[in-house]
């Protein structure tokens, strides 16, 4: 174990930096404290795992039955139906997002929808000193 911090503290007492109290360094506003009326669309593309549980069931069934498709038809049908539902939902949401339709209660908004929301309901922040 190194004792350099102990030696440095005893060697030069009172020479270390202490944190400054907040009243000694007042806040200076350089830029206005308000949000911009636009957002970037950099993080809209996400990789989603759809029907992962069903896919795992299909693969485990195939492994148990030495990769015979006929013995795992029930799991394959469940996976296909789940994937078809996922494709339908994603197609509908993609069309709604392209049109810029704001869906009430939707948690995942694209940058275009957020921009439209900012235009219809601008945010004005007034800061009091």
mmCIF file of N, CA and C in Angstrom:
data_model
loop_
_atom_site.group_PDB
_atom_site.id
_atom_site.type_symbol
_atom_site.label_atom_id
_atom_site.label_comp_id
_atom_site.label_asym_id
_atom_site.label_seq_id
_atom_site.Cartn_x
_atom_site.Cartn_y
_atom_site.Cartn_z
ATOM 1 N N UNK A 1 0.837 -1.186 0.000
ATOM 2 C CA UNK A 1 0.000 0.000 0.000
ATOM 3 C C UNK A 1 0.873 1.237 0.000
ATOM 4 N N UNK A 2 0.520 2.190 -0.773
ATOM 5 C CA UNK A 2 1.312 3.415 -0.864
ATOM 6 C C UNK A 2 0.819 4.433 0.160
ATOM 7 N N UNK A 3 1.765 5.149 0.716
ATOM 8 C CA UNK A 3 1.436 6.153 1.729
ATOM 9 C C UNK A 3 1.747 7.562 1.235
ATOM 10 N N UNK A 4 1.744 7.754 -0.081
ATOM 11 C CA UNK A 4 2.120 9.068 -0.607
ATOM 12 C C UNK A 4 1.095 10.139 -0.237
ATOM 13 N N UNK A 5 -0.195 9.760 -0.215
ATOM 14 C CA UNK A 5 -1.197 10.773 0.131
ATOM 15 C C UNK A 5 -1.079 11.181 1.594
ATOM 16 N N UNK A 6 -0.656 10.262 2.456
ATOM 17 C CA UNK A 6 -0.478 10.597 3.873
ATOM 18 C C UNK A 6 0.752 11.480 4.039
ATOM 19 N N UNK A 7 1.826 11.120 3.337
ATOM 20 C CA UNK A 7 3.043 11.917 3.423
ATOM 21 C C UNK A 7 2.837 13.312 2.849
ATOM 22 N N UNK A 8 2.098 13.417 1.746
ATOM 23 C CA UNK A 8 1.857 14.722 1.144
ATOM 24 C C UNK A 8 0.984 15.587 2.040
ATOM 25 N N UNK A 9 0.062 14.978 2.756
ATOM 26 C CA UNK A 9 -0.816 15.749 3.633
ATOM 27 C C UNK A 9 -0.067 16.260 4.852
ATOM 28 N N UNK A 10 0.854 15.457 5.364
ATOM 29 C CA UNK A 10 1.605 15.905 6.540
ATOM 30 C C UNK A 10 2.749 16.828 6.157
ATOM 31 N N UNK A 11 3.236 16.699 4.923
ATOM 32 C CA UNK A 11 4.373 17.509 4.494
ATOM 33 C C UNK A 11 3.979 18.962 4.264
ATOM 34 N N UNK A 12 2.832 19.197 3.645
ATOM 35 C CA UNK A 12 2.423 20.564 3.335
ATOM 36 C C UNK A 12 1.003 20.783 3.821
ATOM 37 N N UNK A 13 0.812 20.994 5.115
ATOM 38 C CA UNK A 13 -0.555 21.198 5.597
ATOM 39 C C UNK A 13 -1.112 22.539 5.129
ATOM 40 N N UNK A 14 -2.375 22.510 4.754
ATOM 41 C CA UNK A 14 -3.037 23.735 4.330
ATOM 42 C C UNK A 14 -2.785 24.110 2.888
ATOM 43 N N UNK A 15 -2.056 23.299 2.138
ATOM 44 C CA UNK A 15 -1.754 23.620 0.754
ATOM 45 C C UNK A 15 -2.712 22.951 -0.241
ATOM 46 N N UNK A 16 -3.558 22.021 0.218
ATOM 47 C CA UNK A 16 -4.474 21.348 -0.690
ATOM 48 C C UNK A 16 -5.673 22.211 -1.038
ATOM 49 N N UNK A 17 -6.334 21.865 -2.111
ATOM 50 C CA UNK A 17 -7.512 22.630 -2.535
ATOM 51 C C UNK A 17 -8.749 22.138 -1.805
ATOM 52 N N UNK A 18 -9.524 23.072 -1.348
ATOM 53 C CA UNK A 18 -10.818 22.771 -0.746
ATOM 54 C C UNK A 18 -11.907 23.164 -1.738
ATOM 55 N N UNK A 19 -13.035 22.510 -1.693
ATOM 56 C CA UNK A 19 -14.121 22.927 -2.583
ATOM 57 C C UNK A 19 -14.628 24.312 -2.215
ATOM 58 N N UNK A 20 -14.937 25.089 -3.230
ATOM 59 C CA UNK A 20 -15.398 26.451 -2.988
ATOM 60 C C UNK A 20 -16.859 26.439 -2.571
ATOM 61 N N UNK A 21 -17.239 27.304 -1.655
ATOM 62 C CA UNK A 21 -18.651 27.394 -1.287
ATOM 63 C C UNK A 21 -19.454 28.003 -2.437
ATOM 64 N N UNK A 22 -20.727 27.633 -2.579
ATOM 65 C CA UNK A 22 -21.517 28.128 -3.712
ATOM 66 C C UNK A 22 -21.739 29.635 -3.700
ATOM 67 N N UNK A 23 -21.752 30.284 -2.532
ATOM 68 C CA UNK A 23 -21.985 31.731 -2.504
ATOM 69 C C UNK A 23 -20.740 32.516 -2.919
ATOM 70 N N UNK A 24 -19.577 31.866 -2.935
ATOM 71 C CA UNK A 24 -18.358 32.545 -3.345
ATOM 72 C C UNK A 24 -18.261 32.642 -4.866
ATOM 73 N N UNK A 25 -18.827 31.670 -5.584
ATOM 74 C CA UNK A 25 -18.813 31.683 -7.047
ATOM 75 C C UNK A 25 -20.246 31.765 -7.547
ATOM 76 N N UNK A 26 -20.757 32.962 -7.804
ATOM 77 C CA UNK A 26 -22.142 33.084 -8.259
ATOM 78 C C UNK A 26 -22.308 32.569 -9.693
ATOM 79 N N UNK A 27 -23.515 32.155 -9.997
ATOM 80 C CA UNK A 27 -23.825 31.637 -11.323
ATOM 81 C C UNK A 27 -23.898 32.786 -12.315
ATOM 82 N N UNK A 28 -23.192 32.636 -13.439
ATOM 83 C CA UNK A 28 -23.228 33.639 -14.489
ATOM 84 C C UNK A 28 -23.862 33.010 -15.722
ATOM 85 N N UNK A 29 -24.968 33.582 -16.140
ATOM 86 C CA UNK A 29 -25.683 33.047 -17.297
ATOM 87 C C UNK A 29 -25.023 33.543 -18.575
ATOM 88 N N UNK A 30 -24.418 32.631 -19.308
ATOM 89 C CA UNK A 30 -23.751 32.983 -20.562
ATOM 90 C C UNK A 30 -24.739 32.903 -21.720
ATOM 91 N N UNK A 31 -25.480 31.803 -21.787
ATOM 92 C CA UNK A 31 -26.524 31.620 -22.790
ATOM 93 C C UNK A 31 -27.868 31.580 -22.083
ATOM 94 N N UNK A 32 -28.952 31.912 -22.767
ATOM 95 C CA UNK A 32 -30.262 31.861 -22.115
ATOM 96 C C UNK A 32 -30.638 30.421 -21.750
ATOM 97 N N UNK A 33 -31.258 30.278 -20.604
ATOM 98 C CA UNK A 33 -31.645 28.965 -20.107
ATOM 99 C C UNK A 33 -33.015 28.589 -20.656
ATOM 100 N N UNK A 34 -33.055 28.191 -21.899
ATOM 101 C CA UNK A 34 -34.295 27.699 -22.486
ATOM 102 C C UNK A 34 -33.959 26.670 -23.541
ATOM 103 N N UNK A 35 -34.882 25.784 -23.749
ATOM 104 C CA UNK A 35 -34.689 24.724 -24.726
ATOM 105 C C UNK A 35 -34.861 25.251 -26.136
ATOM 106 N N UNK A 36 -34.228 24.596 -27.082
ATOM 107 C CA UNK A 36 -34.392 24.974 -28.479
ATOM 108 C C UNK A 36 -35.720 24.418 -28.993
ATOM 109 N N UNK A 37 -36.209 25.005 -30.078
ATOM 110 C CA UNK A 37 -37.476 24.579 -30.652
ATOM 111 C C UNK A 37 -37.295 23.478 -31.693
ATOM 112 N N UNK A 38 -36.165 22.815 -31.688
ATOM 113 C CA UNK A 38 -35.932 21.732 -32.632
ATOM 114 C C UNK A 38 -35.084 20.654 -31.956
ATOM 115 N N UNK A 39 -35.140 19.480 -32.512
ATOM 116 C CA UNK A 39 -34.336 18.370 -32.014
ATOM 117 C C UNK A 39 -33.641 17.711 -33.202
ATOM 118 N N UNK A 40 -32.560 17.010 -32.920
ATOM 119 C CA UNK A 40 -31.858 16.318 -33.997
ATOM 120 C C UNK A 40 -32.430 14.918 -34.148
ATOM 121 N N UNK A 41 -32.321 14.375 -35.325
ATOM 122 C CA UNK A 41 -32.850 13.045 -35.586
ATOM 123 C C UNK A 41 -31.767 11.984 -35.620
ATOM 124 N N UNK A 42 -30.734 12.136 -34.819
ATOM 125 C CA UNK A 42 -29.601 11.229 -34.880
ATOM 126 C C UNK A 42 -29.902 9.866 -34.270
ATOM 127 N N UNK A 43 -30.713 9.829 -33.233
ATOM 128 C CA UNK A 43 -30.885 8.568 -32.508
ATOM 129 C C UNK A 43 -32.256 7.932 -32.752
ATOM 130 N N UNK A 44 -32.861 8.164 -33.904
ATOM 131 C CA UNK A 44 -34.170 7.583 -34.179
ATOM 132 C C UNK A 44 -34.097 6.119 -34.595
ATOM 133 N N UNK A 45 -32.998 5.713 -35.182
ATOM 134 C CA UNK A 45 -32.903 4.348 -35.684
ATOM 135 C C UNK A 45 -32.422 3.426 -34.577
ATOM 136 N N UNK A 46 -33.281 2.479 -34.220
ATOM 137 C CA UNK A 46 -32.960 1.529 -33.164
ATOM 138 C C UNK A 46 -33.165 0.115 -33.678
ATOM 139 N N UNK A 47 -32.378 -0.784 -33.181
ATOM 140 C CA UNK A 47 -32.550 -2.188 -33.521
ATOM 141 C C UNK A 47 -33.476 -2.810 -32.473
ATOM 142 N N UNK A 48 -34.579 -3.347 -32.917
ATOM 143 C CA UNK A 48 -35.554 -3.916 -31.998
ATOM 144 C C UNK A 48 -35.521 -5.433 -32.093
ATOM 145 N N UNK A 49 -35.679 -6.070 -30.956
ATOM 146 C CA UNK A 49 -35.787 -7.521 -30.945
ATOM 147 C C UNK A 49 -37.258 -7.894 -30.900
ATOM 148 N N UNK A 50 -37.769 -8.410 -32.007
ATOM 149 C CA UNK A 50 -39.181 -8.759 -32.050
ATOM 150 C C UNK A 50 -39.322 -10.270 -31.997
ATOM 151 N N UNK A 51 -40.276 -10.737 -31.243
ATOM 152 C CA UNK A 51 -40.598 -12.162 -31.142
ATOM 153 C C UNK A 51 -39.382 -12.983 -30.735
ATOM 154 N N UNK A 52 -38.606 -12.471 -29.841
ATOM 155 C CA UNK A 52 -37.393 -13.153 -29.423
ATOM 156 C C UNK A 52 -37.702 -14.447 -28.674
ATOM 157 N N UNK A 53 -38.722 -14.401 -27.813
ATOM 158 C CA UNK A 53 -39.091 -15.594 -27.046
ATOM 159 C C UNK A 53 -39.544 -16.723 -27.976
ATOM 160 N N UNK A 54 -40.343 -16.399 -28.972
ATOM 161 C CA UNK A 54 -40.819 -17.417 -29.909
ATOM 162 C C UNK A 54 -39.668 -17.997 -30.729
ATOM 163 N N UNK A 55 -38.711 -17.148 -31.081
ATOM 164 C CA UNK A 55 -37.566 -17.625 -31.840
ATOM 165 C C UNK A 55 -36.719 -18.594 -31.011
ATOM 166 N N UNK A 56 -36.580 -18.297 -29.735
ATOM 167 C CA UNK A 56 -35.832 -19.185 -28.850
ATOM 168 C C UNK A 56 -36.540 -20.529 -28.715
ATOM 169 N N UNK A 57 -37.874 -20.494 -28.619
ATOM 170 C CA UNK A 57 -38.626 -21.743 -28.536
ATOM 171 C C UNK A 57 -38.461 -22.585 -29.800
ATOM 172 N N UNK A 58 -38.470 -21.950 -30.966
ATOM 173 C CA UNK A 58 -38.293 -22.678 -32.218
ATOM 174 C C UNK A 58 -36.907 -23.314 -32.281
ATOM 175 N N UNK A 59 -35.900 -22.547 -31.924
ATOM 176 C CA UNK A 59 -34.539 -23.071 -31.992
ATOM 177 C C UNK A 59 -34.307 -24.201 -30.998
ATOM 178 N N UNK A 60 -34.871 -24.073 -29.791
ATOM 179 C CA UNK A 60 -34.702 -25.161 -28.817
ATOM 180 C C UNK A 60 -35.447 -26.418 -29.256
ATOM 181 N N UNK A 61 -36.630 -26.261 -29.847
ATOM 182 C CA UNK A 61 -37.373 -27.413 -30.353
ATOM 183 C C UNK A 61 -36.614 -28.082 -31.495
ATOM 184 N N UNK A 62 -36.061 -27.293 -32.388
ATOM 185 C CA UNK A 62 -35.290 -27.865 -33.490
ATOM 186 C C UNK A 62 -34.053 -28.609 -32.983
ATOM 187 N N UNK A 63 -33.441 -28.060 -31.945
ATOM 188 C CA UNK A 63 -32.260 -28.713 -31.399
ATOM 189 C C UNK A 63 -32.629 -30.038 -30.728
ATOM 190 N N UNK A 64 -33.761 -30.062 -30.031
ATOM 191 C CA UNK A 64 -34.195 -31.305 -29.377
ATOM 192 C C UNK A 64 -34.541 -32.385 -30.392
ATOM 193 N N UNK A 65 -35.138 -31.980 -31.506
ATOM 194 C CA UNK A 65 -35.613 -32.947 -32.507
ATOM 195 C C UNK A 65 -34.663 -33.099 -33.681
ATOM 196 N N UNK A 66 -33.400 -32.772 -33.484
ATOM 197 C CA UNK A 66 -32.364 -32.942 -34.491
ATOM 198 C C UNK A 66 -32.714 -32.223 -35.800
ATOM 199 N N UNK A 67 -33.245 -31.010 -35.666
ATOM 200 C CA UNK A 67 -33.523 -30.102 -36.773
ATOM 201 C C UNK A 67 -34.504 -30.677 -37.795
ATOM 202 N N UNK A 68 -35.545 -31.301 -37.287
ATOM 203 C CA UNK A 68 -36.654 -31.775 -38.127
ATOM 204 C C UNK A 68 -37.769 -30.733 -38.049
ATOM 205 N N UNK A 69 -38.119 -30.130 -39.179
ATOM 206 C CA UNK A 69 -39.137 -29.075 -39.194
ATOM 207 C C UNK A 69 -40.532 -29.615 -38.899
ATOM 208 N N UNK A 70 -40.802 -30.843 -39.275
ATOM 209 C CA UNK A 70 -42.146 -31.395 -39.119
ATOM 210 C C UNK A 70 -42.537 -31.565 -37.660
ATOM 211 N N UNK A 71 -41.574 -31.805 -36.796
ATOM 212 C CA UNK A 71 -41.870 -32.029 -35.379
ATOM 213 C C UNK A 71 -42.069 -30.719 -34.613
ATOM 214 N N UNK A 72 -41.658 -29.610 -35.179
ATOM 215 C CA UNK A 72 -41.748 -28.314 -34.493
ATOM 216 C C UNK A 72 -42.676 -27.350 -35.230
ATOM 217 N N UNK A 73 -43.681 -27.870 -35.881
ATOM 218 C CA UNK A 73 -44.555 -27.027 -36.693
ATOM 219 C C UNK A 73 -45.365 -26.051 -35.835
ATOM 220 N N UNK A 74 -45.750 -26.462 -34.637
ATOM 221 C CA UNK A 74 -46.535 -25.595 -33.760
ATOM 222 C C UNK A 74 -45.737 -24.351 -33.360
ATOM 223 N N UNK A 75 -44.481 -24.534 -32.976
ATOM 224 C CA UNK A 75 -43.632 -23.410 -32.583
ATOM 225 C C UNK A 75 -43.324 -22.494 -33.772
ATOM 226 N N UNK A 76 -43.129 -23.104 -34.924
ATOM 227 C CA UNK A 76 -42.852 -22.309 -36.134
ATOM 228 C C UNK A 76 -44.068 -21.454 -36.490
ATOM 229 N N UNK A 77 -45.265 -22.031 -36.372
ATOM 230 C CA UNK A 77 -46.485 -21.260 -36.660
ATOM 231 C C UNK A 77 -46.664 -20.109 -35.675
ATOM 232 N N UNK A 78 -46.348 -20.350 -34.391
ATOM 233 C CA UNK A 78 -46.438 -19.279 -33.394
ATOM 234 C C UNK A 78 -45.452 -18.159 -33.724
ATOM 235 N N UNK A 79 -44.251 -18.538 -34.135
ATOM 236 C CA UNK A 79 -43.255 -17.533 -34.487
ATOM 237 C C UNK A 79 -43.694 -16.728 -35.703
ATOM 238 N N UNK A 80 -44.236 -17.401 -36.707
ATOM 239 C CA UNK A 80 -44.687 -16.700 -37.915
ATOM 240 C C UNK A 80 -45.832 -15.746 -37.612
ATOM 241 N N UNK A 81 -46.770 -16.158 -36.770
ATOM 242 C CA UNK A 81 -47.892 -15.274 -36.427
ATOM 243 C C UNK A 81 -47.413 -14.071 -35.617
ATOM 244 N N UNK A 82 -46.483 -14.295 -34.712
ATOM 245 C CA UNK A 82 -45.938 -13.187 -33.925
ATOM 246 C C UNK A 82 -45.205 -12.204 -34.829
ATOM 247 N N UNK A 83 -44.422 -12.722 -35.755
ATOM 248 C CA UNK A 83 -43.666 -11.848 -36.650
ATOM 249 C C UNK A 83 -44.591 -11.090 -37.593
ATOM 250 N N UNK A 84 -45.674 -11.718 -38.012
ATOM 251 C CA UNK A 84 -46.643 -11.035 -38.869
ATOM 252 C C UNK A 84 -47.319 -9.888 -38.114
ATOM 253 N N UNK A 85 -47.659 -10.125 -36.835
ATOM 254 C CA UNK A 85 -48.231 -9.051 -36.013
ATOM 255 C C UNK A 85 -47.240 -7.901 -35.855
ATOM 256 N N UNK A 86 -45.979 -8.248 -35.631
ATOM 257 C CA UNK A 86 -44.951 -7.221 -35.476
ATOM 258 C C UNK A 86 -44.800 -6.397 -36.750
ATOM 259 N N UNK A 87 -44.802 -7.063 -37.898
ATOM 260 C CA UNK A 87 -44.685 -6.343 -39.163
ATOM 261 C C UNK A 87 -45.878 -5.422 -39.401
ATOM 262 N N UNK A 88 -47.089 -5.875 -39.059
ATOM 263 C CA UNK A 88 -48.272 -5.034 -39.228
ATOM 264 C C UNK A 88 -48.206 -3.795 -38.348
ATOM 265 N N UNK A 89 -47.845 -3.991 -37.085
ATOM 266 C CA UNK A 89 -47.770 -2.864 -36.158
ATOM 267 C C UNK A 89 -46.676 -1.890 -36.577
ATOM 268 N N UNK A 90 -45.510 -2.414 -36.975
ATOM 269 C CA UNK A 90 -44.421 -1.523 -37.377
ATOM 270 C C UNK A 90 -44.765 -0.784 -38.667
ATOM 271 N N UNK A 91 -45.487 -1.429 -39.579
ATOM 272 C CA UNK A 91 -45.891 -0.762 -40.822
ATOM 273 C C UNK A 91 -46.859 0.380 -40.520
ATOM 274 N N UNK A 92 -47.838 0.125 -39.636
ATOM 275 C CA UNK A 92 -48.793 1.179 -39.283
ATOM 276 C C UNK A 92 -48.115 2.339 -38.566
ATOM 277 N N UNK A 93 -47.205 2.037 -37.642
ATOM 278 C CA UNK A 93 -46.529 3.114 -36.925
ATOM 279 C C UNK A 93 -45.593 3.889 -37.852
ATOM 280 N N UNK A 94 -44.984 3.202 -38.811
ATOM 281 C CA UNK A 94 -44.113 3.882 -39.768
ATOM 282 C C UNK A 94 -44.905 4.836 -40.643
ATOM 283 N N UNK A 95 -46.085 4.415 -41.101
ATOM 284 C CA UNK A 95 -46.940 5.295 -41.910
ATOM 285 C C UNK A 95 -47.406 6.501 -41.098
ATOM 286 N N UNK A 96 -47.760 6.269 -39.830
ATOM 287 C CA UNK A 96 -48.201 7.378 -38.986
ATOM 288 C C UNK A 96 -47.060 8.352 -38.729
ATOM 289 N N UNK A 97 -45.849 7.834 -38.548
ATOM 290 C CA UNK A 97 -44.705 8.700 -38.290
ATOM 291 C C UNK A 97 -44.294 9.467 -39.543
ATOM 292 N N UNK A 98 -44.452 8.850 -40.713
ATOM 293 C CA UNK A 98 -44.132 9.562 -41.955
ATOM 294 C C UNK A 98 -45.096 10.712 -42.190
ATOM 295 N N UNK A 99 -46.355 10.500 -41.845
ATOM 296 C CA UNK A 99 -47.345 11.562 -42.015
ATOM 297 C C UNK A 99 -47.228 12.622 -40.929
ATOM 298 N N UNK A 100 -46.545 12.291 -39.846
ATOM 299 C CA UNK A 100 -46.394 13.233 -38.743
ATOM 300 C C UNK A 100 -47.580 13.248 -37.816
ATOM 301 N N UNK A 101 -48.351 12.184 -37.812
ATOM 302 C CA UNK A 101 -49.527 12.098 -36.951
ATOM 303 C C UNK A 101 -49.077 11.885 -35.512
ATOM 304 N N UNK A 102 -49.575 12.715 -34.622
ATOM 305 C CA UNK A 102 -49.258 12.564 -33.213
ATOM 306 C C UNK A 102 -50.288 11.643 -32.568
ATOM 307 N N UNK A 103 -49.822 10.517 -32.063
ATOM 308 C CA UNK A 103 -50.697 9.546 -31.421
ATOM 309 C C UNK A 103 -50.706 9.845 -29.929
ATOM 310 N N UNK A 104 -51.883 10.046 -29.313
ATOM 311 C CA UNK A 104 -51.923 10.333 -27.878
ATOM 312 C C UNK A 104 -51.400 9.150 -27.067
ATOM 313 N N UNK A 105 -50.545 9.444 -26.113
ATOM 314 C CA UNK A 105 -50.000 8.414 -25.241
ATOM 315 C C UNK A 105 -48.816 7.666 -25.816
ATOM 316 N N UNK A 106 -48.350 8.041 -27.005
ATOM 317 C CA UNK A 106 -47.213 7.356 -27.602
ATOM 318 C C UNK A 106 -45.939 7.834 -26.925
ATOM 319 N N UNK A 107 -45.113 6.895 -26.496
ATOM 320 C CA UNK A 107 -43.891 7.250 -25.781
ATOM 321 C C UNK A 107 -42.700 7.434 -26.700
ATOM 322 N N UNK A 108 -42.722 6.793 -27.857
ATOM 323 C CA UNK A 108 -41.608 6.868 -28.786
ATOM 324 C C UNK A 108 -41.977 7.767 -29.960
ATOM 325 N N UNK A 109 -41.538 9.022 -29.884
ATOM 326 C CA UNK A 109 -41.811 9.979 -30.941
ATOM 327 C C UNK A 109 -40.557 10.172 -31.786
ATOM 328 N N UNK A 110 -40.743 10.366 -33.078
ATOM 329 C CA UNK A 110 -39.612 10.677 -33.948
ATOM 330 C C UNK A 110 -39.287 12.161 -33.824
ATOM 331 N N UNK A 111 -38.153 12.540 -34.404
ATOM 332 C CA UNK A 111 -37.775 13.946 -34.312
ATOM 333 C C UNK A 111 -38.746 14.831 -35.082
ATOM 334 N N UNK A 112 -39.355 14.313 -36.148
ATOM 335 C CA UNK A 112 -40.337 15.098 -36.895
ATOM 336 C C UNK A 112 -41.588 15.341 -36.063
ATOM 337 N N UNK A 113 -42.012 14.315 -35.323
ATOM 338 C CA UNK A 113 -43.191 14.478 -34.478
ATOM 339 C C UNK A 113 -42.915 15.450 -33.324
ATOM 340 N N UNK A 114 -41.704 15.401 -32.773
ATOM 341 C CA UNK A 114 -41.362 16.314 -31.682
ATOM 342 C C UNK A 114 -41.310 17.751 -32.196
ATOM 343 N N UNK A 115 -40.769 17.947 -33.406
ATOM 344 C CA UNK A 115 -40.748 19.289 -33.990
ATOM 345 C C UNK A 115 -42.158 19.810 -34.211
ATOM 346 N N UNK A 116 -43.051 18.939 -34.680
ATOM 347 C CA UNK A 116 -44.437 19.343 -34.889
ATOM 348 C C UNK A 116 -45.103 19.685 -33.561
ATOM 349 N N UNK A 117 -44.790 18.920 -32.531
ATOM 350 C CA UNK A 117 -45.336 19.184 -31.200
ATOM 351 C C UNK A 117 -44.830 20.515 -30.655
ATOM 352 N N UNK A 118 -43.554 20.833 -30.897
ATOM 353 C CA UNK A 118 -43.002 22.113 -30.458
ATOM 354 C C UNK A 118 -43.644 23.278 -31.208
ATOM 355 N N UNK A 119 -43.984 23.062 -32.479
ATOM 356 C CA UNK A 119 -44.618 24.141 -33.238
ATOM 357 C C UNK A 119 -46.035 24.412 -32.756
ATOM 358 N N UNK A 120 -46.761 23.344 -32.413
ATOM 359 C CA UNK A 120 -48.140 23.548 -31.965
ATOM 360 C C UNK A 120 -48.202 24.054 -30.531
ATOM 361 N N UNK A 121 -47.267 23.631 -29.702
ATOM 362 C CA UNK A 121 -47.245 24.057 -28.296
ATOM 363 C C UNK A 121 -45.854 24.557 -27.947
ATOM 364 N N UNK A 122 -45.539 25.817 -28.256
ATOM 365 C CA UNK A 122 -44.189 26.317 -27.949
ATOM 366 C C UNK A 122 -43.987 26.439 -26.437
ATOM 367 N N UNK A 123 -42.763 26.206 -26.058
ATOM 368 C CA UNK A 123 -42.417 26.265 -24.634
ATOM 369 C C UNK A 123 -41.694 27.580 -24.364
ATOM 370 N N UNK A 124 -42.275 28.393 -23.511
ATOM 371 C CA UNK A 124 -41.648 29.645 -23.122
ATOM 372 C C UNK A 124 -41.260 29.524 -21.662
ATOM 373 N N UNK A 125 -39.984 29.660 -21.413
ATOM 374 C CA UNK A 125 -39.485 29.558 -20.050
ATOM 375 C C UNK A 125 -39.053 30.942 -19.577
ATOM 376 N N UNK A 126 -39.575 31.364 -18.472
ATOM 377 C CA UNK A 126 -39.211 32.647 -17.887
ATOM 378 C C UNK A 126 -38.504 32.366 -16.581
ATOM 379 N N UNK A 127 -37.290 32.797 -16.469
ATOM 380 C CA UNK A 127 -36.521 32.585 -15.268
ATOM 381 C C UNK A 127 -36.518 33.853 -14.438
ATOM 382 N N UNK A 128 -36.768 33.679 -13.172
ATOM 383 C CA UNK A 128 -36.758 34.815 -12.254
ATOM 384 C C UNK A 128 -35.469 34.754 -11.452
ATOM 385 N N UNK A 129 -34.879 35.901 -11.287
ATOM 386 C CA UNK A 129 -33.629 35.966 -10.507
ATOM 387 C C UNK A 129 -33.921 36.257 -9.065
#
